[in-house]
XYZ file of C-alpha atoms in Angstrom:
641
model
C 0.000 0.000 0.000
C 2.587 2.265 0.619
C 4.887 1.822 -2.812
C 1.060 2.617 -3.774
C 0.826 5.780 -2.513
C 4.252 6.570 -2.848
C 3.832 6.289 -6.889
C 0.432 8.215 -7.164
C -0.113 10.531 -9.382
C -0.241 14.387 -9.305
C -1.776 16.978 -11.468
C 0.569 19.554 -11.811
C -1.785 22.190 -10.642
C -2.903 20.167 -7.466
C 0.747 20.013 -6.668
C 1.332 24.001 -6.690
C -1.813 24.438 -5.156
C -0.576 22.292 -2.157
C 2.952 23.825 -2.127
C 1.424 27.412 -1.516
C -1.116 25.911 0.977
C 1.668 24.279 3.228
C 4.343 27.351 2.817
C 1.470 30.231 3.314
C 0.226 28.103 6.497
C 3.941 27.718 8.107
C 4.111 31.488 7.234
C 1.365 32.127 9.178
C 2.270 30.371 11.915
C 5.485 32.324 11.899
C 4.008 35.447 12.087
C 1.773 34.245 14.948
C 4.880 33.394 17.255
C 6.628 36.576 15.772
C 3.767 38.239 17.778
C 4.039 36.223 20.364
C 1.251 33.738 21.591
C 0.412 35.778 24.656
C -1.065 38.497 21.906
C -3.744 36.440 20.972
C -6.650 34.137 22.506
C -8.193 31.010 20.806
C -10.772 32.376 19.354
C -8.382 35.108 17.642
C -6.028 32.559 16.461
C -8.897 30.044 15.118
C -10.380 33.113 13.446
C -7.171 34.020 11.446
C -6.313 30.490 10.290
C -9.939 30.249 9.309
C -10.127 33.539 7.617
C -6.593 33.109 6.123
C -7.111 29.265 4.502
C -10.325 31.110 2.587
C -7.588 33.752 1.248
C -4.921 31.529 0.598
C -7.794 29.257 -2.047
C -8.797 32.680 -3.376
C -5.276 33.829 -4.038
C -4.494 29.646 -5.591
C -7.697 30.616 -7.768
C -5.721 33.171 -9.896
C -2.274 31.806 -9.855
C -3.571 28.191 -11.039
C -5.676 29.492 -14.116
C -2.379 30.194 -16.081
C -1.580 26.834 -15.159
C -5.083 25.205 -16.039
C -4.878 26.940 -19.296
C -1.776 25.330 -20.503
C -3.340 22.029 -19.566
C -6.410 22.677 -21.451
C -4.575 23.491 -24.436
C -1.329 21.075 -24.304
C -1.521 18.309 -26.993
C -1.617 14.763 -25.271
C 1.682 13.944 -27.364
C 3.578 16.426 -25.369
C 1.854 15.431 -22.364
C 3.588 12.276 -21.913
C 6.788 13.499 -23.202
C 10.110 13.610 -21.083
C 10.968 16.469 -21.575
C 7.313 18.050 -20.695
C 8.172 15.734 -17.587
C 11.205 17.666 -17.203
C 9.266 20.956 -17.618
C 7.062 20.104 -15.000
C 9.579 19.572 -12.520
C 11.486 22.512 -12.869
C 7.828 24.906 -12.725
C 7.547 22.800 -9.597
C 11.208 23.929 -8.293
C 10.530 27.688 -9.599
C 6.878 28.204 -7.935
C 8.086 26.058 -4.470
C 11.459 29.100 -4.722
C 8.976 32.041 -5.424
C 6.687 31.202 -2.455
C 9.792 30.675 -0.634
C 11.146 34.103 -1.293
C 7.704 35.804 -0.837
C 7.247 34.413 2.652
C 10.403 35.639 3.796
C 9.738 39.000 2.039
C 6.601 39.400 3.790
C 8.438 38.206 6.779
C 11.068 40.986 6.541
C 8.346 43.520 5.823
C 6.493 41.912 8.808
C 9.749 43.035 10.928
C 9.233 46.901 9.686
C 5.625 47.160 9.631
C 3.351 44.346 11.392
C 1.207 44.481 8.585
C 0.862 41.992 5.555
C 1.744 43.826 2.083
C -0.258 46.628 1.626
C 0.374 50.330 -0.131
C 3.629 50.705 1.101
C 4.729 47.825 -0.486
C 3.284 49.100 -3.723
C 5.564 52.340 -3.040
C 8.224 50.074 -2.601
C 8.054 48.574 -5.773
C 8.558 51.990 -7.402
C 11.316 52.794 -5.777
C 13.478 49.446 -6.640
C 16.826 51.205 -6.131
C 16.626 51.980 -2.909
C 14.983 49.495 -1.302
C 17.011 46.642 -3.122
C 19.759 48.752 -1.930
C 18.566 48.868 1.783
C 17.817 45.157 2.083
C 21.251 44.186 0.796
C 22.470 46.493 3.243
C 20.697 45.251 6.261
C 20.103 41.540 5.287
C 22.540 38.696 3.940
C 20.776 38.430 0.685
C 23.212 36.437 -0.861
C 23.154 33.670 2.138
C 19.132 33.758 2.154
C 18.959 33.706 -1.516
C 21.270 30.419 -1.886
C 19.637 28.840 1.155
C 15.979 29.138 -0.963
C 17.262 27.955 -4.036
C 18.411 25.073 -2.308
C 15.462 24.481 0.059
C 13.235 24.587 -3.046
C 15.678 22.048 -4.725
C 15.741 19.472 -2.206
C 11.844 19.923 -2.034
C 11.920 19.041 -5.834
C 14.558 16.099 -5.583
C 12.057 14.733 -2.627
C 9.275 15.075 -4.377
C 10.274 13.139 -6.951
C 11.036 9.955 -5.463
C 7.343 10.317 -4.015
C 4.855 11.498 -6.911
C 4.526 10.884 -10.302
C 3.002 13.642 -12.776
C -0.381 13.011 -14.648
C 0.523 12.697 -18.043
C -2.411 10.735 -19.665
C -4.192 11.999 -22.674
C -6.868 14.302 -21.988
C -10.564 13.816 -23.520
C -12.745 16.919 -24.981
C -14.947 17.010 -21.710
C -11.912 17.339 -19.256
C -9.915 20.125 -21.740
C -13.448 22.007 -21.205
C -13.488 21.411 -18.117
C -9.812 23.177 -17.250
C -11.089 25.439 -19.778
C -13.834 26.411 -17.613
C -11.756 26.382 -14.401
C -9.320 28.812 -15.524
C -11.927 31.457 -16.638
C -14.259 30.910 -13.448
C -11.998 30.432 -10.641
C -10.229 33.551 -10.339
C -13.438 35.402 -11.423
C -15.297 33.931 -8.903
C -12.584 34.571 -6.262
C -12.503 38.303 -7.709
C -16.477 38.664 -6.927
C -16.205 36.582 -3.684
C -12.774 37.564 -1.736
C -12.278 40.927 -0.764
C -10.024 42.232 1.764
C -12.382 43.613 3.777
C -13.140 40.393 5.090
C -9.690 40.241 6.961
C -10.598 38.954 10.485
C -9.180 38.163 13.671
C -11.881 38.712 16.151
C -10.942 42.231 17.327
C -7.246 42.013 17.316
C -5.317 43.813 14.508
C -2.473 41.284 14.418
C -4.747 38.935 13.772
C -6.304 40.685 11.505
C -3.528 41.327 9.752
C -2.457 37.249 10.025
C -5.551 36.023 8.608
C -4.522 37.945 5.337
C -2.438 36.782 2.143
C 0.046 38.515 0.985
C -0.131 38.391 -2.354
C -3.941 39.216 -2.117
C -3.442 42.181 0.123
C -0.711 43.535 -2.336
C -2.990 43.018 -5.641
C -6.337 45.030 -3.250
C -3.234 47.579 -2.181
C -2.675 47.964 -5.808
C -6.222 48.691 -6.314
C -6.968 51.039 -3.747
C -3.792 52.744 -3.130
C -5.958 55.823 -3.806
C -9.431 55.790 -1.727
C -12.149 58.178 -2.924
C -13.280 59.598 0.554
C -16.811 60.415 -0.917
C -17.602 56.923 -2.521
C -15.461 54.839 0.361
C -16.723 56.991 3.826
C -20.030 58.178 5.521
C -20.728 61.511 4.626
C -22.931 64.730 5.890
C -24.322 67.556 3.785
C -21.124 70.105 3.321
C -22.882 73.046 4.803
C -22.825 71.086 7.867
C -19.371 69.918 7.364
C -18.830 74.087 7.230
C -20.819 74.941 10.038
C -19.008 72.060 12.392
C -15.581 73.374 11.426
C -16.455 76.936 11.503
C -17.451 76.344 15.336
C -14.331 74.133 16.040
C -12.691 77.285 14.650
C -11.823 76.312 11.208
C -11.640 79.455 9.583
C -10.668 78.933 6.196
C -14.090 77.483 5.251
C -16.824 77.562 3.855
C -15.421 75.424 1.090
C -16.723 76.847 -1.307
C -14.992 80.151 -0.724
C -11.918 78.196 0.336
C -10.104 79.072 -2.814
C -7.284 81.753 -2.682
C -5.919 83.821 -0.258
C -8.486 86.691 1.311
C -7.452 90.138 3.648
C -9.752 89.337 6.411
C -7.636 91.609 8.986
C -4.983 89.671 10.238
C -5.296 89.609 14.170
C -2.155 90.426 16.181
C 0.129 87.492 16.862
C -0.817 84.999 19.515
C 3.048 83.970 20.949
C 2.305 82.264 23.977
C 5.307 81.934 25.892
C 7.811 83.809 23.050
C 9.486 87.587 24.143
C 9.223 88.094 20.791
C 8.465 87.047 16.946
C 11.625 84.677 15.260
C 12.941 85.892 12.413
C 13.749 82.190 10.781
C 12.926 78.735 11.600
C 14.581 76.024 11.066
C 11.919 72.912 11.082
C 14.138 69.359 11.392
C 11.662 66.608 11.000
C 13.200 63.406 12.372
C 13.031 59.978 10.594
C 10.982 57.241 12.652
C 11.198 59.365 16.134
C 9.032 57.555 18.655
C 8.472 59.652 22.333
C 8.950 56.480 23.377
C 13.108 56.955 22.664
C 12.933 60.367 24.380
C 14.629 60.589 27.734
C 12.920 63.694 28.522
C 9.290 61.504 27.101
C 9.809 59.061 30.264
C 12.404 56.672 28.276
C 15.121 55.167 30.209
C 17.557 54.150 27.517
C 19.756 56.873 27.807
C 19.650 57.380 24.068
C 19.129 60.705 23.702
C 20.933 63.544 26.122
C 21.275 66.390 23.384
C 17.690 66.358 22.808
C 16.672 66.236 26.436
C 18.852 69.042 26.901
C 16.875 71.107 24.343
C 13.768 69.991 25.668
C 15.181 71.210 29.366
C 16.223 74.671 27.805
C 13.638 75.263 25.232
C 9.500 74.130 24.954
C 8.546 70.375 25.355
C 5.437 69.224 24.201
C 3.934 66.850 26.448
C 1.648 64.926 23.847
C 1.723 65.286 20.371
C 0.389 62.775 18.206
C 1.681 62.016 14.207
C -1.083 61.757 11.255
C 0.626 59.003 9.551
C 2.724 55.985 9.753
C 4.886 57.411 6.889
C 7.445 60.161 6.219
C 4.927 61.176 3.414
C 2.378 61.777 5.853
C 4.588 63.651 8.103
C 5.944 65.949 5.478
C 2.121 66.604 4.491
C 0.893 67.358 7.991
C 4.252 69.679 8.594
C 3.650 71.469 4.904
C 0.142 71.812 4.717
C -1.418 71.985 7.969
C -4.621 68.764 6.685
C -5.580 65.851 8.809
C -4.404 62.703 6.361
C -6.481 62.212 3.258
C -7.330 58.154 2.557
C -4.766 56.541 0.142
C -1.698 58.005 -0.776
C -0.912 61.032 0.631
C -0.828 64.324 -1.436
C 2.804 64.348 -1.611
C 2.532 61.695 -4.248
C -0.697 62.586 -5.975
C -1.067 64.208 -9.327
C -2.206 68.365 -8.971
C -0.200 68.755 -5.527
C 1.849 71.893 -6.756
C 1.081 75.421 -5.590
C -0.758 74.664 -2.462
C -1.181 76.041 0.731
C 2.127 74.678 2.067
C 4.124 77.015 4.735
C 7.117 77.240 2.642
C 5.254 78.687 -0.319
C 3.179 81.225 1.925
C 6.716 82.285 3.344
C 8.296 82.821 0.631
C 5.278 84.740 -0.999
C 6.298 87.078 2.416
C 9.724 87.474 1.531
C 11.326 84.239 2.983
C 13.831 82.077 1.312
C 12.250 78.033 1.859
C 13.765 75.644 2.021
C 13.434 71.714 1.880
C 16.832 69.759 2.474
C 16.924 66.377 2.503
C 20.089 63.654 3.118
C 18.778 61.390 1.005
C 17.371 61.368 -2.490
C 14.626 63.743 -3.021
C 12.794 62.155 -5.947
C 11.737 59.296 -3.667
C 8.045 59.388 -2.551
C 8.142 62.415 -5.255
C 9.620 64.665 -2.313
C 11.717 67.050 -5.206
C 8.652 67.534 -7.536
C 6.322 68.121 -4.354
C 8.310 70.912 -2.536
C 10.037 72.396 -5.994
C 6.252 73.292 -7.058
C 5.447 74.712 -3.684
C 8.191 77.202 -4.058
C 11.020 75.674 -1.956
C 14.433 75.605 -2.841
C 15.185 71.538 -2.818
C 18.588 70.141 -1.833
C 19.538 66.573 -1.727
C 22.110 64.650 -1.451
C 23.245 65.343 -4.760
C 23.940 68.555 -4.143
C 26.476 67.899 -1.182
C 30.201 68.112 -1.905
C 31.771 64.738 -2.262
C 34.666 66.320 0.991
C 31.175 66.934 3.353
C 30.233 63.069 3.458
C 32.166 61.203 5.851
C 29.317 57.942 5.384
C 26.534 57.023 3.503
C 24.459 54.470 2.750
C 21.871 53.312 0.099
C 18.794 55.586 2.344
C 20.645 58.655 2.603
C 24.004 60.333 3.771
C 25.082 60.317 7.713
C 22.924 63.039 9.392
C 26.148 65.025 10.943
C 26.724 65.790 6.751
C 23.375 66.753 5.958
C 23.581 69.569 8.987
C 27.136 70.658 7.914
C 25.795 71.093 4.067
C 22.439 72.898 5.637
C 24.370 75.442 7.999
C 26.104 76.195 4.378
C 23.000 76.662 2.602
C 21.922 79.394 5.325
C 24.758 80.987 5.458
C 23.706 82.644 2.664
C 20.375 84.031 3.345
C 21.768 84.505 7.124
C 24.619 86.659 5.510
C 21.780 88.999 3.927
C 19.806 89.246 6.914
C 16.712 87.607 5.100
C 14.399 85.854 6.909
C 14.682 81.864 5.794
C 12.272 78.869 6.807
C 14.206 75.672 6.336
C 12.680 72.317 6.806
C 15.419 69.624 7.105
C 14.703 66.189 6.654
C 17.238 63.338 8.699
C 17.810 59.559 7.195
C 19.910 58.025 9.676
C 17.046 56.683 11.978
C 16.154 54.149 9.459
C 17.477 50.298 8.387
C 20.103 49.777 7.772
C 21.005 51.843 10.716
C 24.554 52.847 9.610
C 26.249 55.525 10.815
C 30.077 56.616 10.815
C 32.387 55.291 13.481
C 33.396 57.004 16.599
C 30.538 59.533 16.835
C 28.686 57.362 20.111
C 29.468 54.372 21.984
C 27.000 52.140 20.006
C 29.120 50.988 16.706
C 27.447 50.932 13.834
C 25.415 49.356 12.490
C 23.851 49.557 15.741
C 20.120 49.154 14.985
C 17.675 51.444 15.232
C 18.839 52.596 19.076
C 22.018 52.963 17.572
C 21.072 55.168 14.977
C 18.249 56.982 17.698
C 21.644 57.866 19.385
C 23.726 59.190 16.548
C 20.912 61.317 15.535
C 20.743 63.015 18.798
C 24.751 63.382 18.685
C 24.233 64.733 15.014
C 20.981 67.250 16.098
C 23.452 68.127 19.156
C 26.256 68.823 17.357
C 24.304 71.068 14.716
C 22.400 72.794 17.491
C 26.344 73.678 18.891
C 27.563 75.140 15.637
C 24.399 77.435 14.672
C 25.086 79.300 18.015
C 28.504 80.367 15.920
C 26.141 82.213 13.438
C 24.566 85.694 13.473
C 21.363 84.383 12.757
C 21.264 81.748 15.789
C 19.755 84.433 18.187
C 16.985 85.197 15.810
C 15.974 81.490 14.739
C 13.326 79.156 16.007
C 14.524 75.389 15.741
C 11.734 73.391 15.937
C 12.554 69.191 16.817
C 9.665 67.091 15.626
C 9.655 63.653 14.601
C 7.610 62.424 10.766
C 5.989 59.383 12.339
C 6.699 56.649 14.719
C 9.328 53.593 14.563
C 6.338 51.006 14.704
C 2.816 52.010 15.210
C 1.491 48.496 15.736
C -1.188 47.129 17.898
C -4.174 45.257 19.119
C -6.498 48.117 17.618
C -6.140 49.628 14.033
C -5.060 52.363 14.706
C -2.890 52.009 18.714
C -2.670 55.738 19.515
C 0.779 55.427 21.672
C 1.871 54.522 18.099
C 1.554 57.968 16.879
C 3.173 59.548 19.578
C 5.886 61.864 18.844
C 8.141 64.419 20.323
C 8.080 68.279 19.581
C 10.384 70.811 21.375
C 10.799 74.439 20.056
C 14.488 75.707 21.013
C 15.086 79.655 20.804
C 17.041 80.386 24.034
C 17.107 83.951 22.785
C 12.953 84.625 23.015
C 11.728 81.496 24.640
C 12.164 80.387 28.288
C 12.225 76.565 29.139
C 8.742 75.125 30.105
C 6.133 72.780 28.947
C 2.952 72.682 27.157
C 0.904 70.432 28.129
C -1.984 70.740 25.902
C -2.740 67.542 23.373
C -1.466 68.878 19.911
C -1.776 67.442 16.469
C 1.631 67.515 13.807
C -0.744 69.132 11.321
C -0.964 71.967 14.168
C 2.808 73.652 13.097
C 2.295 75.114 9.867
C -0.700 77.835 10.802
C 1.594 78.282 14.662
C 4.714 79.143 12.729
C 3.086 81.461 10.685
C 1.326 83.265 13.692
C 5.183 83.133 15.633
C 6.582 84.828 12.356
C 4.019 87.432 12.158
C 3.306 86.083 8.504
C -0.167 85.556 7.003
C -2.132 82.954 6.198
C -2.000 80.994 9.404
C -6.722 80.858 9.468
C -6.364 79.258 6.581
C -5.104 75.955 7.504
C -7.474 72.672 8.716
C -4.900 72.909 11.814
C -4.985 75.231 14.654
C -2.267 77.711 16.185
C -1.424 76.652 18.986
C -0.695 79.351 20.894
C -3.675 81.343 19.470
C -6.769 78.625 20.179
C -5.363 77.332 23.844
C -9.047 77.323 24.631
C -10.115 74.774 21.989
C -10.301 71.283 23.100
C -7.674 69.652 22.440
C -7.692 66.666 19.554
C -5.770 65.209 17.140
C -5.871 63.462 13.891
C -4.358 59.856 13.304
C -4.748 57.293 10.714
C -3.567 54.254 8.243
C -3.719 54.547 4.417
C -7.651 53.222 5.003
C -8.749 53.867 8.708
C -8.758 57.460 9.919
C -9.226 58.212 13.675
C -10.086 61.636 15.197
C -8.922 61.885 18.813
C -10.975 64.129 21.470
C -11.772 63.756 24.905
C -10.712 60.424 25.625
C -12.008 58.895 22.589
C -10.677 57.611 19.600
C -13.926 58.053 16.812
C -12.434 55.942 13.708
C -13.880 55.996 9.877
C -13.469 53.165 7.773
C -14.093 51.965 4.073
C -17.694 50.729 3.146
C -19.066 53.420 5.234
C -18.364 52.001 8.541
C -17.312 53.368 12.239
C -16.496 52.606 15.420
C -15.298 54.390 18.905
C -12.654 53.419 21.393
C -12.194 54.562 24.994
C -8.427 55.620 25.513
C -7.158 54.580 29.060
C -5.116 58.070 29.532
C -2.549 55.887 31.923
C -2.013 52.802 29.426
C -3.618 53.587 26.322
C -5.342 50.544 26.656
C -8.783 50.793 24.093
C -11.747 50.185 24.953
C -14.670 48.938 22.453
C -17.665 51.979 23.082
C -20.186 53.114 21.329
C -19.543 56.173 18.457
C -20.386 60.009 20.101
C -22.808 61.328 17.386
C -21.117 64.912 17.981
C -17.497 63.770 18.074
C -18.463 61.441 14.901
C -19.756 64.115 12.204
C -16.806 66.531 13.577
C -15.008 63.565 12.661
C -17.011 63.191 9.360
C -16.810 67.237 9.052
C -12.731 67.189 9.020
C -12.182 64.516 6.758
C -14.933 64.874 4.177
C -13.784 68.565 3.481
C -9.834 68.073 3.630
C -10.550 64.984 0.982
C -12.447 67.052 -0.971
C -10.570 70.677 -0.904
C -7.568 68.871 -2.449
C -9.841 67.338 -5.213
C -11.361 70.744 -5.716
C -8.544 72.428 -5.750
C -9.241 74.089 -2.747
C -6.017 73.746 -1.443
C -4.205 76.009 -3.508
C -2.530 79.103 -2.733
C -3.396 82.609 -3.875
C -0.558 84.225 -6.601
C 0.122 87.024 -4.462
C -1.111 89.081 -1.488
């Protein structure tokens, strides 16, 4: 019985089809203990195998057709032929290598992002330089590469001395009937399978486990841009106005959102400041968690220069991020809009001339700036900030002599200050007012950094780099106080996103936690704002601490001039966008759906609750208009004053 069964033969299809079944379920089960089994209860984990065997046959149902339509049409005197034999097998050694090398992929992307693929790893494909550049920097691809080939060859070899291929002639019935099941299997897993039926019984890891990743990649493709007014719930837009215009919104009504109008421009609100800055330097650190922060309650002694500025200058107790990307951050710290679904505007067509702060400034006489360490025409950085009127400097503009290190992501921070005190220099020289927004690299894989600088050698992960960046902030910080201009500049320390914002919940809020600390020993004395504040809150508060216009006619608030709002903020995925007020996280999803989560303010832990009607159309009121000023143009900015 067992030569039997040890002879028996296989359909070629069949065998694939159980080669992605067994690899996608021991991926699974990876990811589970990569969570760690303490994450999850039964039910969770029965509900994300269950979920994710329905996902993995969808996802079989396209890649087989190909596969069923060769079968259909082969003639049965090929079919029996050794060298179709020999075809066979090595299809069988190919697919068993390419499921191979997806599952680690998605493992590796796991490591970054606790999600399955979704539209970051369609930005990733873009951008095949650098990110084949930053995985052979941080991983042995060469080693993982060979060991795959050969794990899918000795699969292959065993295989072989177990199965035998099907190879009998084929009758006009069954060629119809393979002709059939390549048209209606992956049609009917198109109208069937959808993403949205990801579950893992109210956790988000196992949500995210109960995925495939091939599937989620092909719905990331599809949606990587989410039409807020077909995807979300909705209120009439004169009620969107009149909500905002109450919450203190100014720039609407929509439909008079358009250009720039002379209102009467109140007198500055500046808090705390002696006086108005005369330049600001913005640095927006890569991947900053609070959570690295000495002076944010961490005790990993990682970062001394910054709690030093955050002693001598303004801390920010709570300040959440819009995003999990440096996209998002850029387009909360230009533009002053909670997070539109999709991609953000930094990488959607019609994003030039908006209302970002550099183009407002330098419509006021300021030179802008946007300088970058690593390459500026990834996530369409250059084009974005070139059209809003700043002057763009990348790493190809640095001497060759100013480099000491770089790697595939972008040069070592300490070089990207040196070249940026250069670049204002010149303005600084003339006395005229600059706004530079600096952009760091270093805090991101493969966490390389030059020699000598800390007492972590590099590469030293990501505390590693956390600590170099501080050294390379510090050191910065040190040699502006040389320049004329130091005593008259506002640096302002804020972070794009967080390292990981990964969680139980879709969107975990102490993910999105950042730092912020404005340093200007000249004109602001140490202390600390406590207020909740959202990153899409700096653009209209540096234009009110500059004295320049156009600060009412941002979604966010200055800060300094609405301390009497209640406080919220604004965070979200690429799908799921969460407005934060009193205590309660009010989320909008896809398909028209919501939900509400109590916030422990101790341990963040959320709470399932039912939605707030009032803190659910504010939600709806933000959103809605933000999504649809940018499609309306509404966004832009006026020629001149």
């Amino acid at each position: 019985m067992s030569s039997v069964f040890l002879k028996r033969r296989w359909d070629l299809a069949a065998l694939l089809a159980a080669a992605a079944i067994v690899i996608w379920l021991a991926l699974r089960m990876w990811l589970l203990l990569l969570v760690g089994l303490s994450a999850f209860t039964i039910p969770q984990v029965a509900a994300a195998f269950a979920v994710g065997a329905w996902f993995d046959l969808a996802t079989i149902a396209y890649l087989l057709a190909p596969v069923l339509l060769v079968g259909a049409l082969l003639p049965s005197r090929w079919r029996a032929s050794r060298v179709m034999n020999l075809v066979r097998w090595l299809v069988t050694c190919a697919a068993i290598a390419l499921l191979l090398f997806g599952a680690i992929s998605e493992i590796v992307f796991w490591d970054e992002f606790t999600t399955r693929f979704n539209f970051i790893a369609v930005d990733y494909l873009i951008y095949t330089s650098e990110v084949i550049g930053n995985i052979r920097q941080s991983y042995p691809v060469g080693l993982i590469l060979g060991v795959i080939a050969g794990t899918a060859a000795l699969a292959t070899w065993l295989l072989s001395w177990r199965i035998r291929f099907d190879d009998a002639p084929l009758g006009p019935w069954r060629r119809i009937a393979l002709l059939v099941a390549a048209l209606a299997l992956p049609a009917g897993s198109y109208f069937a399978a959808s993403v949205d039926q990801m579950s893992g019984a109210g956790n988000e890891h196992a949500l995210e486990i109960s995925g495939n990743g091939l599937f989620s990649l092909a719905a990331a493709m599809r949606r990587n841009e989410l039409d807020y007014d077909r995807f979300y719930q909705t209120i009439p837009q004169e009620e969107a106005d009149t909500i905002l215009l109450g919450l203190g919104v100014e720039r609407l009504p929509l439909s008079k959102a358009i250009g720039m109008k002379d209102d009467g421009h109140e007198p500055d609100e500046l808090g705390p400041f002696k006086r108005n800055p005369k330049n600001v330097v913005l640095i927006s650190v890569e991947s900053l968690s609070a959570e690295f922060v000495g002076s944010y309650g961490s005790d990993r002694k990682l970062t001394p220069r910054l709690d030093a500025l955050a002693a001598q200058g303004l801390k920010f107790e709570t300040v959440y991020a819009t995003g999990t990307r440096t996209v998002r951050g850029l387009e909360a710290l230009s533009l002053g809009t909670p997070p539109i679904p999709g991609q953000a505007i930094l990488r959607r067509p019609n994003n030039d001339h908006l209302i970002a702060l550099g183009q407002l400034l330098k419509l006021q006489g300021f030179n802008s700036y946007f300088i970058y360490g690593g390459y500026g025409y990834f996530d369409n950085m250059n084009a974005y900030f070139a059209s809003n009127d700043y002057k763009v400097v990348d790493r190809t503009d640095f001497p060759r002599a100013s480099i000491p290190m770089e790697n595939v992501w972008g040069v070592a921070d300490e070089a990207l200050f040196d070249n940026a005190l250069r670049i204002l220099d010149e303005p600084g020289a003339k006395a005229r007012p600059f706004f530079a927004h600096i952009m760091t690299t270093t805090n991101h894989r493969p966490y390389t950094y030059p020699d000598g600088r800390i007492d972590i050698k590099s590469p030293g992960g990501r505390d590693g780099a956390v600590k170099y960046t501080d050294y390379a902030i510090g050191r910065f910080i040190d040699q502006a106080k040389s320049k004329p201009w130091f005593k008259d500049t506002l640096f302002v320390i804020v972070a794009d996103h967080c390292a990981s914002a990964a969680g139980k919940t879709k969107l975990p809020v102490p993910g999105y936690r950042i730092p912020l600390i404005l340093y200007a020993p000249d004109m602001l004395p140490p202390g600390v704002f406590r207020k909740m504040t959202s990153q899409m809150d700096l653009p209209p508060t540096l234009l009110d601490l500059l004295g320049a216009r156009g600060d009412d006619h941002y979604f966010g608030e200055s800060i300094f001039e609405n301390q009497d709002n209640p406080a919220r903020a604004f965070i979200s995925n690429y799908q799921e966008l969460g407005y934060f007020k009193n205590g309660l996280l009010t989320v909008l999803s896809p398909l028209q759906k919501s939900e509400a989560f109590r916030i422990d303010p101790a341990t963040y832990a959320a709470t399932p609750v039912a939605t707030d009607p009032v803190l659910l159309k504010e939600a709806i009121a933000y959103y809605q208009t933000s999504s649809r000023a940018f499609k309306r143009n509404a966004l832009k900015s006026p020629k001149a004053f």
